PDB file of C-alpha atoms in Angstrom:
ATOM      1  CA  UNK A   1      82.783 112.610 114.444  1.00 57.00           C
ATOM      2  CA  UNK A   2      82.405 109.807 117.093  1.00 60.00           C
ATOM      3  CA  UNK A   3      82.570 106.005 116.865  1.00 63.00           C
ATOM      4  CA  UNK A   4      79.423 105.926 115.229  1.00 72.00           C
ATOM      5  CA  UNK A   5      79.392 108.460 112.828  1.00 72.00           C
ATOM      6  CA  UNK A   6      83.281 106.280 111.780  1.00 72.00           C
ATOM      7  CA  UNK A   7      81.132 102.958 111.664  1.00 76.00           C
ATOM      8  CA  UNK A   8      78.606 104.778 109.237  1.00 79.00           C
ATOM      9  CA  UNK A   9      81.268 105.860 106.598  1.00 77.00           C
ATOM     10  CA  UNK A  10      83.038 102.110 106.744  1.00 77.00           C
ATOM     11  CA  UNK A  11      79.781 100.659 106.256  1.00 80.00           C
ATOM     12  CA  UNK A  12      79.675 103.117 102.981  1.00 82.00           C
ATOM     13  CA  UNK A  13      82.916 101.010 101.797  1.00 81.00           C
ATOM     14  CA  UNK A  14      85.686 103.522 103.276  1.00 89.00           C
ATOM     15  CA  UNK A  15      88.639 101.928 103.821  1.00 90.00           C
ATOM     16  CA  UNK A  16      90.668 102.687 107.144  1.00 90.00           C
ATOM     17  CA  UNK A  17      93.141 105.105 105.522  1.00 94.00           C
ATOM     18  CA  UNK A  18      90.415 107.294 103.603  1.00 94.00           C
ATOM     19  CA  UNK A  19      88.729 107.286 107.170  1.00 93.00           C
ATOM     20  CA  UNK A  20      92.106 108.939 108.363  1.00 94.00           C
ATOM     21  CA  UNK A  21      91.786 111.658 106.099  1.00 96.00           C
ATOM     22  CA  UNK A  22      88.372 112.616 107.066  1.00 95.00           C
ATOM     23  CA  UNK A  23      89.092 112.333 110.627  1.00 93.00           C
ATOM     24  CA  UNK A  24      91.993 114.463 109.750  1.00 96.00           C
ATOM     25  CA  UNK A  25      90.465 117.030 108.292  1.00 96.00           C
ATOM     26  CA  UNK A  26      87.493 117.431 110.903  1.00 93.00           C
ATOM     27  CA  UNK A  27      90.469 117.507 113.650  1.00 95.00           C
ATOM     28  CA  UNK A  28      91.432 120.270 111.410  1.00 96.00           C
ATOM     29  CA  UNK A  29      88.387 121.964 110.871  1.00 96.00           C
ATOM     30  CA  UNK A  30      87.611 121.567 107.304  1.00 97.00           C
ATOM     31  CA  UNK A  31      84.434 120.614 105.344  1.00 96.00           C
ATOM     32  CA  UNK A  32      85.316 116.927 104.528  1.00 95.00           C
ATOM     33  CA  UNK A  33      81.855 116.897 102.575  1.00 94.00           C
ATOM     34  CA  UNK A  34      83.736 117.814  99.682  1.00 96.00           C
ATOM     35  CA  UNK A  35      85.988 115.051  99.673  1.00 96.00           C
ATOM     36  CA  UNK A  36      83.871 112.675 102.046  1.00 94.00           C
ATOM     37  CA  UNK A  37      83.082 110.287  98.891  1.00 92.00           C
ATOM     38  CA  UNK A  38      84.355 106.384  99.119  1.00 90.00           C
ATOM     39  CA  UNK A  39      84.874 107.439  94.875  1.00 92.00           C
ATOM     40  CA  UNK A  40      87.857 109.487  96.162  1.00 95.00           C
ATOM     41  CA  UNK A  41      90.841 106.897  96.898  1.00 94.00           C
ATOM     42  CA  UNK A  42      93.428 108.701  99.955  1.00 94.00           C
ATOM     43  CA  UNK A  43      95.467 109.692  97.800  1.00 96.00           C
ATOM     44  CA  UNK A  44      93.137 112.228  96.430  1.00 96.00           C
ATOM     45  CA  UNK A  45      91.464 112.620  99.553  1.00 96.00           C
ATOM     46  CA  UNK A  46      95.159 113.605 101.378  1.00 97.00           C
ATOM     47  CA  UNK A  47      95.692 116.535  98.000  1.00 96.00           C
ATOM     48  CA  UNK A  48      92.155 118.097  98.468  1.00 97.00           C
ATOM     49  CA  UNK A  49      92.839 118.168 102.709  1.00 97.00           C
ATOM     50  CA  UNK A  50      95.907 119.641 101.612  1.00 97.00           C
ATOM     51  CA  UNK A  51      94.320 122.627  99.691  1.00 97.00           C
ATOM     52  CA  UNK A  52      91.609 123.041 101.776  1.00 98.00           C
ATOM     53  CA  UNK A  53      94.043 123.509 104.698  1.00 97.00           C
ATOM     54  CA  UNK A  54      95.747 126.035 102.444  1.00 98.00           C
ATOM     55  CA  UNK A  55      92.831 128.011 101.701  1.00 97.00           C
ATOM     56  CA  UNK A  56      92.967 126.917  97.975  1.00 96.00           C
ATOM     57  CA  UNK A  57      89.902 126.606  95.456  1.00 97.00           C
ATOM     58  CA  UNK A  58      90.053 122.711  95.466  1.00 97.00           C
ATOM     59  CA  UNK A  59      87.017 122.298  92.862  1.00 95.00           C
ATOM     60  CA  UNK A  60      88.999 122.571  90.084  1.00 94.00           C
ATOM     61  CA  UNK A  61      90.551 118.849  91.092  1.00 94.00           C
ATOM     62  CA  UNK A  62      88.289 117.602  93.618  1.00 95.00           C
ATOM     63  CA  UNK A  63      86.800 115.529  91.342  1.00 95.00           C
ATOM     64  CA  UNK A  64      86.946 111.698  91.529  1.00 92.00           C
ATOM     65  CA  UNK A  65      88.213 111.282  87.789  1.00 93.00           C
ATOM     66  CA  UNK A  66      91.539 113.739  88.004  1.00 91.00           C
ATOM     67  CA  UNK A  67      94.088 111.335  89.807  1.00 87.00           C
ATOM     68  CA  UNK A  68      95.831 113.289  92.408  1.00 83.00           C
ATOM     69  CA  UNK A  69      99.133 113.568  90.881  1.00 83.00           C
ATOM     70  CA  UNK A  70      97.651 116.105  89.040  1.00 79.00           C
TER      71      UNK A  70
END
C-alpha cells in the first residue's frame, strides 16, 4: 500500500502504530481486511497478524470486543 493508500486509513482515525501493523502484515502477505478496522486497538491488531501469519482460524477472536489478552 503506497503513501496514499497510508494517508486514507489515518484519515479513517488510525493511529501510527495500528498503521504499522497493517503495513506489517501486507509486507507479509496477509489479508489485513480482517483486522484493517480503526475499532481494533494494536494490540489486537499485532494477536490477529500473529495468527494469521501462523495459519490459525483468527475469527474466533478477531473481533473488536475480545481484548487481545485473550
Amino acid at each position: 500500500m503506497g503513501n496514499e493508500g497510508m494517508d486514507k486509513l489515518k484519515n479513517m482515525g488510525f493511529m501510527d502504530i495500528q498503521l504499522h501493523q497493517i503495513q506489517q502484515g501486507l509486507s507479509e502477505g496477509l489479508p489485513v481486511e480482517i483486522y484493517a478496522k480503526p475499532q481494533f486497538d494494536w494490540f489486537q491488531m499485532e494477536e490477529i497478524r500473529k495468527g494469521l501469519k501462523a495459519d490459525i482460524d483468527v475469527s474466533c477472536y478477531a473481533k473488536p470486543e475480545i481484548p487481545y489478552e485473550k
